[in-house]
CSV table of C-alpha atoms in Angstrom, one decimal:
chain,number,residue,atom,x,y,z
A,1,MET,CA,-96.1,-110.7,-92.3
A,2,SER,CA,-98.4,-107.7,-92.9
A,3,ASP,CA,-95.6,-106.0,-94.8
A,4,SER,CA,-95.9,-108.3,-97.8
A,5,TYR,CA,-99.6,-108.8,-97.7
A,6,PHE,CA,-101.5,-106.3,-99.8
A,7,PRO,CA,-105.3,-106.9,-99.6
A,8,VAL,CA,-107.6,-105.1,-102.1
A,9,GLY,CA,-109.1,-102.1,-100.4
A,10,PRO,CA,-112.6,-100.8,-100.5
A,11,GLY,CA,-113.6,-98.8,-103.6
A,12,LEU,CA,-115.5,-96.0,-101.7
A,13,GLY,CA,-117.2,-94.6,-104.8
A,14,MET,CA,-120.0,-95.3,-107.2
A,15,GLU,CA,-118.3,-98.6,-108.1
A,16,GLU,CA,-116.9,-101.2,-105.7
A,17,ASN,CA,-113.6,-102.9,-106.1
A,18,PHE,CA,-114.4,-106.3,-107.6
A,19,LEU,CA,-111.9,-108.3,-105.4
A,20,SER,CA,-112.2,-106.3,-102.2
A,21,LEU,CA,-113.5,-108.4,-99.4
A,22,ASP,CA,-114.7,-105.4,-97.5
A,23,ASP,CA,-116.8,-104.3,-100.5
A,24,ILE,CA,-118.3,-107.8,-100.8
A,25,LEU,CA,-119.3,-107.8,-97.2
A,26,MET,CA,-120.6,-104.3,-97.6
A,27,SER,CA,-122.8,-105.2,-100.6
A,28,GLN,CA,-124.5,-107.9,-98.5
A,29,GLU,CA,-126.2,-105.4,-96.4
A,30,LYS,CA,-130.0,-105.3,-96.8
A,31,LEU,CA,-131.8,-102.5,-98.5
A,32,PRO,CA,-135.6,-101.8,-98.1
A,33,GLY,CA,-137.4,-102.0,-101.5
A,34,ARG,CA,-140.6,-102.7,-103.2
A,35,ALA,CA,-141.4,-105.0,-106.2
A,36,GLU,CA,-142.7,-102.9,-109.1
A,37,SER,CA,-143.7,-105.9,-111.1
A,38,ALA,CA,-144.5,-109.5,-110.2
A,39,LEU,CA,-141.5,-111.8,-109.8
A,40,PRO,CA,-142.5,-115.3,-110.7
A,41,ARG,CA,-141.2,-118.3,-108.7
A,42,LEU,CA,-139.1,-116.2,-106.3
A,43,ALA,CA,-141.4,-116.2,-103.3
A,44,VAL,CA,-139.5,-118.9,-101.5
A,45,LEU,CA,-136.2,-117.0,-101.8
A,46,LEU,CA,-137.5,-113.6,-100.8
A,47,GLY,CA,-139.5,-115.0,-97.9
A,48,GLN,CA,-142.9,-114.3,-99.2
A,49,GLY,CA,-144.5,-117.7,-99.5
A,50,ALA,CA,-143.9,-121.5,-99.2
A,51,GLY,CA,-144.4,-123.1,-102.6
A,52,SER,CA,-141.7,-123.0,-105.2
A,53,ALA,CA,-144.2,-121.9,-107.9
A,54,GLU,CA,-145.5,-118.9,-106.1
A,55,SER,CA,-144.6,-115.5,-107.4
A,56,VAL,CA,-143.9,-112.3,-105.5
A,57,PRO,CA,-146.8,-110.1,-106.1
A,58,GLU,CA,-146.4,-106.6,-107.5
A,59,GLY,CA,-146.0,-103.9,-104.8
A,60,SER,CA,-144.8,-106.2,-102.0
A,61,LYS,CA,-142.2,-105.0,-99.6
A,62,LEU,CA,-138.8,-106.6,-99.9
A,63,GLU,CA,-135.5,-106.6,-98.0
A,64,ILE,CA,-132.9,-107.2,-100.7
A,65,PRO,CA,-129.1,-107.2,-100.5
A,66,LEU,CA,-127.4,-104.3,-102.1
A,67,TRP,CA,-125.8,-106.4,-104.8
A,68,LEU,CA,-129.1,-107.8,-106.0
A,69,ALA,CA,-130.8,-104.4,-105.8
A,70,LYS,CA,-128.1,-102.9,-107.9
A,71,GLY,CA,-128.4,-105.7,-110.5
A,72,LEU,CA,-132.2,-105.4,-110.7
A,73,HIS,CA,-132.4,-101.7,-110.7
A,74,ASP,CA,-133.0,-100.0,-114.0
A,75,SER,CA,-134.3,-96.5,-114.6
A,76,LYS,CA,-136.3,-97.7,-117.6
A,77,ARG,CA,-137.6,-101.1,-116.8
A,78,ARG,CA,-139.0,-100.9,-113.4
A,79,ILE,CA,-138.5,-104.2,-111.7
A,80,ILE,CA,-137.9,-103.0,-108.2
A,81,SER,CA,-137.8,-99.6,-106.5
A,82,VAL,CA,-135.4,-98.9,-103.7
A,83,GLU,CA,-136.0,-96.8,-100.6
A,84,LEU,CA,-133.3,-95.1,-98.6
A,85,PRO,CA,-132.5,-96.8,-95.3
A,86,LYS,CA,-133.5,-94.6,-92.4
A,87,ILE,CA,-129.9,-93.8,-91.3
A,88,TYR,CA,-129.4,-91.9,-94.7
A,89,LYS,CA,-132.8,-90.1,-94.5
A,90,GLU,CA,-133.5,-86.5,-93.6
A,91,ALA,CA,-134.0,-87.1,-89.9
A,92,TRP,CA,-130.6,-88.8,-89.3
A,93,ARG,CA,-128.9,-86.3,-91.6
A,94,THR,CA,-130.1,-83.6,-89.3
A,95,VAL,CA,-128.6,-85.4,-86.4
A,96,PHE,CA,-125.3,-85.7,-88.3
A,97,SER,CA,-125.1,-82.0,-89.0
A,98,ALA,CA,-125.7,-81.3,-85.4
A,99,ASP,CA,-122.7,-83.3,-84.2
A,100,ALA,CA,-121.3,-86.3,-86.0
A,101,ASN,CA,-119.1,-87.1,-83.1
A,102,VAL,CA,-121.8,-88.6,-81.0
A,103,VAL,CA,-123.1,-91.0,-83.6
A,104,ASP,CA,-122.2,-94.7,-83.2
A,105,LEU,CA,-121.4,-95.4,-86.8
A,106,HIS,CA,-120.5,-99.0,-86.1
A,107,LYS,CA,-124.0,-99.7,-84.8
A,108,MET,CA,-125.6,-97.9,-87.7
A,109,GLY,CA,-124.0,-100.2,-90.2
A,110,PRO,CA,-120.3,-101.1,-90.1
A,111,TYR,CA,-119.9,-99.8,-93.6
A,112,TYR,CA,-121.6,-96.4,-93.3
A,113,TYR,CA,-119.4,-94.6,-95.9
A,114,GLY,CA,-119.2,-97.4,-98.5
A,115,PHE,CA,-122.8,-98.3,-98.4
A,116,GLY,CA,-123.9,-94.6,-98.6
A,117,SER,CA,-121.7,-94.1,-101.6
A,118,GLN,CA,-123.2,-97.1,-103.3
A,119,LEU,CA,-126.7,-95.7,-102.6
A,120,LEU,CA,-126.0,-92.9,-105.0
A,121,ASN,CA,-126.3,-95.5,-107.8
A,122,PHE,CA,-130.1,-95.5,-107.4
A,123,GLU,CA,-131.3,-92.2,-108.8
A,124,ASN,CA,-132.8,-90.5,-105.9
A,125,PRO,CA,-133.8,-86.8,-105.6
A,126,GLU,CA,-131.9,-86.6,-102.3
A,127,ASN,CA,-128.6,-87.8,-103.7
A,128,PRO,CA,-126.6,-84.6,-103.4
A,129,GLU,CA,-127.7,-84.2,-99.8
A,130,ILE,CA,-126.6,-87.7,-98.9
A,131,ALA,CA,-123.2,-87.3,-100.5
A,132,GLN,CA,-122.8,-84.0,-98.6
A,133,THR,CA,-123.8,-85.6,-95.3
A,134,ILE,CA,-121.3,-88.5,-95.8
A,135,LEU,CA,-118.5,-86.1,-96.6
A,136,GLN,CA,-119.4,-84.0,-93.6
A,137,ALA,CA,-119.4,-87.1,-91.4
A,138,MET,CA,-116.0,-87.9,-92.7
A,139,THR,CA,-114.7,-84.4,-92.1
A,140,LEU,CA,-115.9,-84.5,-88.5
A,141,VAL,CA,-114.6,-87.9,-88.0
A,142,CYS,CA,-111.2,-86.8,-89.2
A,143,PHE,CA,-111.4,-84.2,-86.5
A,144,LEU,CA,-112.4,-87.0,-84.1
A,145,GLN,CA,-109.3,-88.9,-85.2
A,146,THR,CA,-107.1,-86.0,-84.5
A,147,PHE,CA,-108.8,-85.6,-81.2
A,148,ILE,CA,-108.2,-89.3,-80.4
A,149,ALA,CA,-104.6,-89.0,-81.5
A,150,ARG,CA,-104.1,-86.0,-79.4
A,151,PHE,CA,-105.9,-87.5,-76.4
A,152,ARG,CA,-103.8,-90.6,-76.7
A,153,ARG,CA,-100.6,-88.7,-77.0
A,154,ILE,CA,-101.3,-86.8,-73.9
A,155,MET,CA,-102.1,-90.0,-72.1
A,156,ASP,CA,-99.0,-91.7,-73.6
A,157,SER,CA,-96.5,-89.1,-72.5
A,158,SER,CA,-98.0,-88.9,-69.1
A,159,GLN,CA,-98.4,-92.6,-68.4
A,160,ASN,CA,-96.0,-94.0,-71.0
A,161,ALA,CA,-98.3,-96.9,-71.8
A,162,TYR,CA,-99.3,-96.8,-75.4
A,163,ASN,CA,-99.8,-100.5,-75.8
A,164,GLU,CA,-103.1,-100.4,-74.1
A,165,ASP,CA,-106.6,-101.4,-75.1
A,166,THR,CA,-108.3,-99.0,-77.5
A,167,SER,CA,-111.5,-101.1,-77.9
A,168,ALA,CA,-113.7,-98.5,-76.2
A,169,LEU,CA,-112.6,-95.8,-78.7
A,170,VAL,CA,-112.7,-98.1,-81.7
A,171,ALA,CA,-116.1,-99.6,-80.9
A,172,ARG,CA,-118.0,-96.6,-82.3
A,173,LEU,CA,-116.0,-96.3,-85.6
A,174,ASP,CA,-117.2,-97.8,-88.8
A,175,GLU,CA,-114.8,-100.1,-90.8
A,176,LEU,CA,-113.3,-97.4,-92.9
A,177,GLU,CA,-112.5,-95.3,-89.9
A,178,ARG,CA,-111.1,-98.3,-88.0
A,179,ALA,CA,-108.6,-98.9,-90.8
A,180,LEU,CA,-107.7,-95.2,-90.6
A,181,PHE,CA,-107.4,-95.3,-86.9
A,182,GLN,CA,-105.1,-98.3,-87.2
A,183,VAL,CA,-102.8,-96.5,-89.6
A,184,GLY,CA,-102.6,-93.5,-87.3
A,185,GLN,CA,-101.8,-95.7,-84.3
A,186,LYS,CA,-99.1,-97.6,-86.3
A,187,GLY,CA,-97.3,-94.4,-87.2
A,188,LEU,CA,-97.3,-93.3,-83.6
A,189,ASN,CA,-96.3,-96.7,-82.2
A,190,ASP,CA,-93.5,-97.1,-84.7
A,191,PHE,CA,-92.1,-93.8,-83.8
A,192,GLN,CA,-92.3,-94.5,-80.1
A,193,CYS,CA,-90.7,-97.9,-80.5
A,194,TRP,CA,-87.9,-96.3,-82.4
A,195,GLU,CA,-87.5,-93.7,-79.7
A,196,LYS,CA,-87.1,-96.3,-77.1
A,197,GLY,CA,-84.6,-98.2,-79.2
A,198,GLN,CA,-86.8,-101.3,-79.6
A,199,ALA,CA,-86.8,-101.0,-83.4
A,200,SER,CA,-83.1,-101.9,-83.6
A,201,GLN,CA,-83.6,-105.1,-81.6
A,202,ILE,CA,-84.2,-108.3,-83.5
A,203,THR,CA,-87.2,-110.2,-82.1
A,204,ALA,CA,-88.8,-113.5,-83.0
A,205,SER,CA,-91.6,-113.2,-85.5
A,206,SER,CA,-95.1,-113.4,-83.9
A,207,LEU,CA,-95.7,-116.5,-85.9
A,208,VAL,CA,-92.8,-118.3,-84.4
A,209,GLN,CA,-93.8,-117.2,-80.9
A,210,ASN,CA,-97.2,-118.6,-81.3
A,211,TYR,CA,-95.8,-121.9,-82.4
A,212,GLY,CA,-95.3,-124.2,-79.4
A,213,LYS,CA,-91.8,-125.4,-78.6
A,214,ARG,CA,-93.0,-129.0,-78.8
A,215,LYS,CA,-94.4,-128.5,-82.3
A,216,LEU,CA,-91.2,-126.8,-83.4
A,217,ALA,CA,-89.2,-129.8,-82.2
A,218,GLU,CA,-91.4,-132.0,-84.2
A,219,VAL,CA,-90.8,-129.9,-87.3
A,220,ASP,CA,-87.0,-130.1,-86.7
A,221,GLY,CA,-87.1,-133.9,-86.1
B,1,MET,CA,-91.4,-95.9,-94.4
B,2,GLU,CA,-90.3,-96.9,-91.0
B,3,PRO,CA,-88.5,-94.7,-88.4
B,4,ALA,CA,-85.5,-96.9,-88.7
B,5,GLU,CA,-85.3,-96.0,-92.4
B,6,VAL,CA,-85.5,-92.3,-91.6
B,7,GLU,CA,-82.7,-92.9,-89.1
B,8,PHE,CA,-80.7,-94.6,-91.9
B,9,LEU,CA,-81.0,-91.4,-94.0
B,10,ALA,CA,-80.1,-89.3,-90.9
B,11,GLU,CA,-76.9,-91.2,-90.5
B,12,LYS,CA,-75.5,-89.6,-93.6
B,13,GLU,CA,-75.3,-86.2,-91.8
B,14,LEU,CA,-71.8,-85.0,-91.0
B,15,VAL,CA,-70.5,-84.6,-87.5
B,16,THR,CA,-67.1,-83.6,-86.2
B,17,ILE,CA,-65.0,-86.1,-84.2
B,18,VAL,CA,-61.6,-86.0,-82.6
B,19,PRO,CA,-59.9,-89.4,-83.4
B,20,ASN,CA,-57.2,-91.0,-81.3
B,21,PHE,CA,-55.6,-92.9,-84.1
B,22,SER,CA,-54.0,-92.1,-87.3
B,23,LEU,CA,-55.2,-93.2,-90.7
B,24,ASP,CA,-54.6,-92.1,-94.3
B,25,ARG,CA,-57.4,-90.6,-96.4
B,26,ILE,CA,-59.9,-93.3,-97.1
B,27,HIS,CA,-61.9,-93.4,-100.4
B,28,LEU,CA,-65.5,-94.4,-100.0
B,29,ILE,CA,-68.2,-94.5,-102.7
B,30,GLY,CA,-70.0,-91.5,-101.2
B,31,GLY,CA,-66.9,-89.4,-100.9
B,32,ASP,CA,-63.4,-89.3,-99.4
B,33,LEU,CA,-62.8,-89.1,-95.6
B,34,GLY,CA,-59.9,-88.2,-93.5
B,35,PRO,CA,-57.0,-88.1,-93.1
B,36,PHE,CA,-57.3,-89.0,-89.5
B,37,ASN,CA,-54.8,-87.7,-87.0
B,38,PRO,CA,-54.9,-88.1,-83.2
B,39,GLY,CA,-56.3,-85.0,-81.6
B,40,LEU,CA,-57.2,-83.2,-84.8
B,41,PRO,CA,-61.0,-82.7,-85.5
B,42,VAL,CA,-62.3,-84.2,-88.7
B,43,GLU,CA,-65.8,-84.4,-90.3
B,44,VAL,CA,-67.3,-87.9,-90.8
B,45,PRO,CA,-70.8,-89.2,-91.3
B,46,VAL,CA,-72.8,-90.1,-88.2
B,47,TRP,CA,-72.7,-93.8,-88.9
B,48,LEU,CA,-68.9,-93.9,-88.9
B,49,ALA,CA,-68.7,-91.6,-85.9
B,50,ILE,CA,-70.9,-93.9,-83.8
B,51,ASN,CA,-69.0,-96.9,-84.9
B,52,LEU,CA,-65.6,-95.3,-84.0
B,53,LYS,CA,-67.1,-94.1,-80.7
B,54,GLN,CA,-68.2,-97.7,-79.9
B,55,ARG,CA,-64.7,-98.9,-80.6
B,56,GLN,CA,-63.4,-96.1,-78.4
B,57,LYS,CA,-61.4,-94.7,-81.2
B,58,CYS,CA,-62.7,-91.1,-81.0
B,59,ARG,CA,-64.3,-88.4,-79.0
B,60,LEU,CA,-67.4,-86.8,-80.4
B,61,VAL,CA,-67.8,-83.0,-80.8
B,62,PRO,CA,-71.5,-82.1,-80.4
B,63,PRO,CA,-73.0,-80.1,-83.3
B,64,GLU,CA,-73.2,-76.4,-82.8
B,65,TRP,CA,-76.9,-76.3,-82.3
B,66,MET,CA,-76.9,-79.1,-79.6
B,67,ASP,CA,-76.6,-76.5,-76.8
B,68,VAL,CA,-79.0,-75.8,-74.0
B,69,GLY,CA,-79.2,-72.0,-74.7
B,70,LYS,CA,-79.8,-72.4,-78.4
B,71,LEU,CA,-82.3,-75.1,-78.0
B,72,GLU,CA,-84.2,-73.1,-75.4
B,73,GLU,CA,-84.4,-70.3,-77.9
B,74,ILE,CA,-85.7,-72.6,-80.6
B,75,ARG,CA,-88.3,-74.1,-78.3
B,76,ASP,CA,-89.6,-70.6,-77.3
B,77,GLN,CA,-89.6,-69.5,-80.9
B,78,GLU,CA,-91.5,-72.6,-81.9
B,79,ARG,CA,-94.2,-72.0,-79.2
B,80,LYS,CA,-94.5,-68.4,-80.3
B,81,GLU,CA,-95.1,-68.9,-84.0
B,82,ASP,CA,-98.2,-70.3,-85.6
B,83,THR,CA,-96.4,-71.9,-88.5
B,84,PHE,CA,-93.4,-74.3,-88.3
B,85,THR,CA,-90.0,-72.6,-87.6
B,86,PRO,CA,-86.9,-73.8,-89.3
B,87,MET,CA,-85.1,-76.5,-87.4
B,88,PRO,CA,-81.3,-76.4,-86.8
B,89,SER,CA,-80.9,-79.7,-88.6
B,90,PRO,CA,-83.3,-81.6,-91.0
B,91,TYR,CA,-82.7,-84.6,-88.7
B,92,TYR,CA,-82.6,-82.9,-85.3
B,93,MET,CA,-84.7,-85.7,-83.6
B,94,GLU,CA,-82.6,-88.6,-85.1
B,95,LEU,CA,-79.3,-86.9,-84.4
B,96,THR,CA,-80.3,-86.1,-80.8
B,97,LYS,CA,-81.3,-89.7,-80.2
B,98,LEU,CA,-78.2,-91.2,-81.8
B,99,LEU,CA,-75.7,-88.9,-80.3
B,100,LEU,CA,-77.2,-88.9,-76.9
B,101,ASN,CA,-77.5,-92.7,-76.9
B,102,TYR,CA,-74.0,-93.4,-78.0
B,103,ALA,CA,-71.9,-90.4,-76.9
B,104,SER,CA,-73.7,-88.8,-74.0
B,105,ASP,CA,-70.4,-88.6,-72.1
B,106,ASN,CA,-69.1,-86.1,-74.8
B,107,ILE,CA,-72.2,-83.9,-74.7
B,108,PRO,CA,-72.5,-81.4,-71.9
B,109,ARG,CA,-75.9,-81.3,-70.1
B,110,ALA,CA,-77.2,-84.3,-72.1
B,111,ASP,CA,-80.4,-84.7,-70.1
B,112,GLU,CA,-81.5,-81.1,-70.5
B,113,ILE,CA,-80.9,-81.4,-74.2
B,114,ARG,CA,-83.0,-84.5,-74.4
B,115,THR,CA,-85.8,-82.8,-72.6
B,116,LEU,CA,-85.6,-79.6,-74.7
B,117,VAL,CA,-85.6,-81.5,-78.0
B,118,LYS,CA,-88.5,-83.6,-76.8
B,119,ASP,CA,-90.4,-80.5,-75.9
B,120,THR,CA,-89.8,-79.0,-79.3
B,121,TRP,CA,-91.0,-82.2,-80.9
B,122,ASP,CA,-94.2,-82.3,-78.9
B,123,THR,CA,-94.9,-78.7,-79.7
B,124,ARG,CA,-94.4,-79.3,-83.4
B,125,MET,CA,-96.5,-82.5,-83.4
B,126,ALA,CA,-99.4,-80.7,-81.6
B,127,LYS,CA,-99.1,-77.9,-84.1
B,128,LEU,CA,-99.1,-80.5,-87.0
B,129,ARG,CA,-102.3,-82.1,-85.7
B,130,LEU,CA,-104.0,-78.7,-85.2
B,131,SER,CA,-103.1,-77.6,-88.8
B,132,ALA,CA,-104.2,-81.0,-90.2
B,133,ASP,CA,-107.5,-80.6,-88.4
B,134,SER,CA,-108.2,-77.2,-89.8
B,135,PHE,CA,-107.0,-78.4,-93.2
B,136,VAL,CA,-109.5,-81.2,-93.2
B,137,ARG,CA,-112.3,-79.0,-91.9
B,138,GLN,CA,-111.9,-76.4,-94.6
B,139,GLN,CA,-111.7,-79.1,-97.2
B,140,GLU,CA,-108.5,-77.8,-98.7
B,141,ALA,CA,-106.8,-79.6,-101.5
B,142,HIS,CA,-103.2,-78.5,-100.9
B,143,ALA,CA,-100.9,-77.2,-98.2
B,144,LYS,CA,-97.4,-76.0,-97.8
B,145,LEU,CA,-95.3,-77.4,-95.0
B,146,ASP,CA,-91.9,-76.0,-95.5
B,147,ASN,CA,-90.0,-76.6,-92.3
B,148,LEU,CA,-91.3,-80.0,-91.3
B,149,THR,CA,-88.6,-82.6,-91.0
B,150,LEU,CA,-88.8,-86.1,-92.5
B,151,MET,CA,-89.4,-87.8,-89.2
B,152,GLU,CA,-92.3,-85.6,-88.4
B,153,ILE,CA,-93.9,-86.1,-91.9
B,154,ASN,CA,-93.3,-89.8,-91.6
B,155,THR,CA,-95.0,-90.2,-88.3
B,156,THR,CA,-98.4,-88.9,-89.4
B,157,GLY,CA,-97.9,-89.0,-93.2
B,158,THR,CA,-99.7,-92.3,-93.9
B,159,PHE,CA,-102.6,-91.5,-91.7
B,160,LEU,CA,-103.1,-88.0,-93.2
B,161,THR,CA,-102.7,-89.1,-96.9
B,162,GLN,CA,-105.1,-92.0,-96.4
B,163,ALA,CA,-107.7,-89.8,-94.7
B,164,LEU,CA,-107.4,-87.2,-97.5
B,165,ASP,CA,-107.7,-90.0,-100.1
B,166,HIS,CA,-111.0,-91.1,-98.6
B,167,MET,CA,-112.2,-87.6,-98.5
B,168,TYR,CA,-111.3,-87.0,-102.1
B,169,LYS,CA,-113.3,-90.1,-103.2
B,170,LEU,CA,-116.3,-89.0,-101.1
B,171,ARG,CA,-116.2,-85.6,-102.5
B,172,ALA,CA,-116.0,-87.0,-106.0
B,173,ASN,CA,-119.4,-88.6,-105.3
B,174,LEU,CA,-120.8,-85.1,-105.0
B,175,GLN,CA,-120.3,-84.4,-108.7
B,176,PRO,CA,-122.7,-86.5,-110.7
B,177,GLY,CA,-120.4,-89.0,-112.3
B,178,GLU,CA,-119.6,-89.4,-115.9
B,179,SER,CA,-117.8,-92.7,-115.4
B,180,SER,CA,-120.5,-94.3,-113.3
B,181,HIS,CA,-122.5,-95.6,-116.2
B,182,SER,CA,-119.7,-97.6,-117.8
B,183,GLN,CA,-121.5,-100.8,-117.1
B,184,ASP,CA,-124.9,-99.8,-118.4
B,185,PHE,CA,-126.3,-102.3,-120.8
């Protein structure tokens, strides 16, 4: 099934991929901001008032999704201004440079890398530092990946049980890393299946296996 | 690419068999084989050797390198060197698996050979992870891996290229983009 299914992957740059589901989910994340001018008749939507005619006053604090912030942001006409979320700020960047391995990236936003790259769209004096930190996190996480792979391999060869639960390891990875982890696991598992001679055996598709026997009979009849 | 496809390529390697039947020279698309005479060694591709072996029409002669002494030497050499050492065959893992699975009765000390090859494989894979790790940490853009075999590349290849692809995109963010304002109205 998964062989012939090619989903659109995340863009991971200044621009998202238009049809990537991951990127759409990522751009829903909220961003702290401030209204630089009054926004008439939007108070209901942005949770600032009750009446439909009320406007959002200038200078009020907002929590806006990334896609909206990106649409409204303009360096010339100041409609809104955007602040950095705290996980991309100086304090957290210091934590990252100390040791990125201990940070729970999934808790800090399941799309840490993608969201961070998108933040570079808003001209911010700290942009180069943010990009550097994200790259550094990626580098360290790649190391983490190799560590995981190595750890698993030692475990595999000693216990010969590679089909086991990896949820504890995966729980702390962000979505990008999870995809990467899955790819690494697949390579290793495919090789081990081949080595055991399971690759040459023809097995029923998982779809058919899930299908109950009774249902199958109905389809036949 | 799947391991089975790598194995498919490995089955094109030539091995020597001793047939127990006689057959004239056969003309195949990839080259001519034979003639086959009982008791006389002849070179054939692995896929044919295994097929004939399963039909009990031949005895297999193990490749020269498939020998406990030589493999021990290779393993020790592999452990000593920092880089990858040349392997006796570009498909050593596949050939070991195929020949030991289907013709272990023709290969002396088959179990020891299996262990030695597995040891060599483990050493090389550990080395590969180590070098991939330092490659990523130093943020290099290219590397030379001369003596890696296809099966080894294939096992970690997708993971490594995908990780490097992500890193490339993240690094491109560091340079203030020229293309980023394409949708500026």
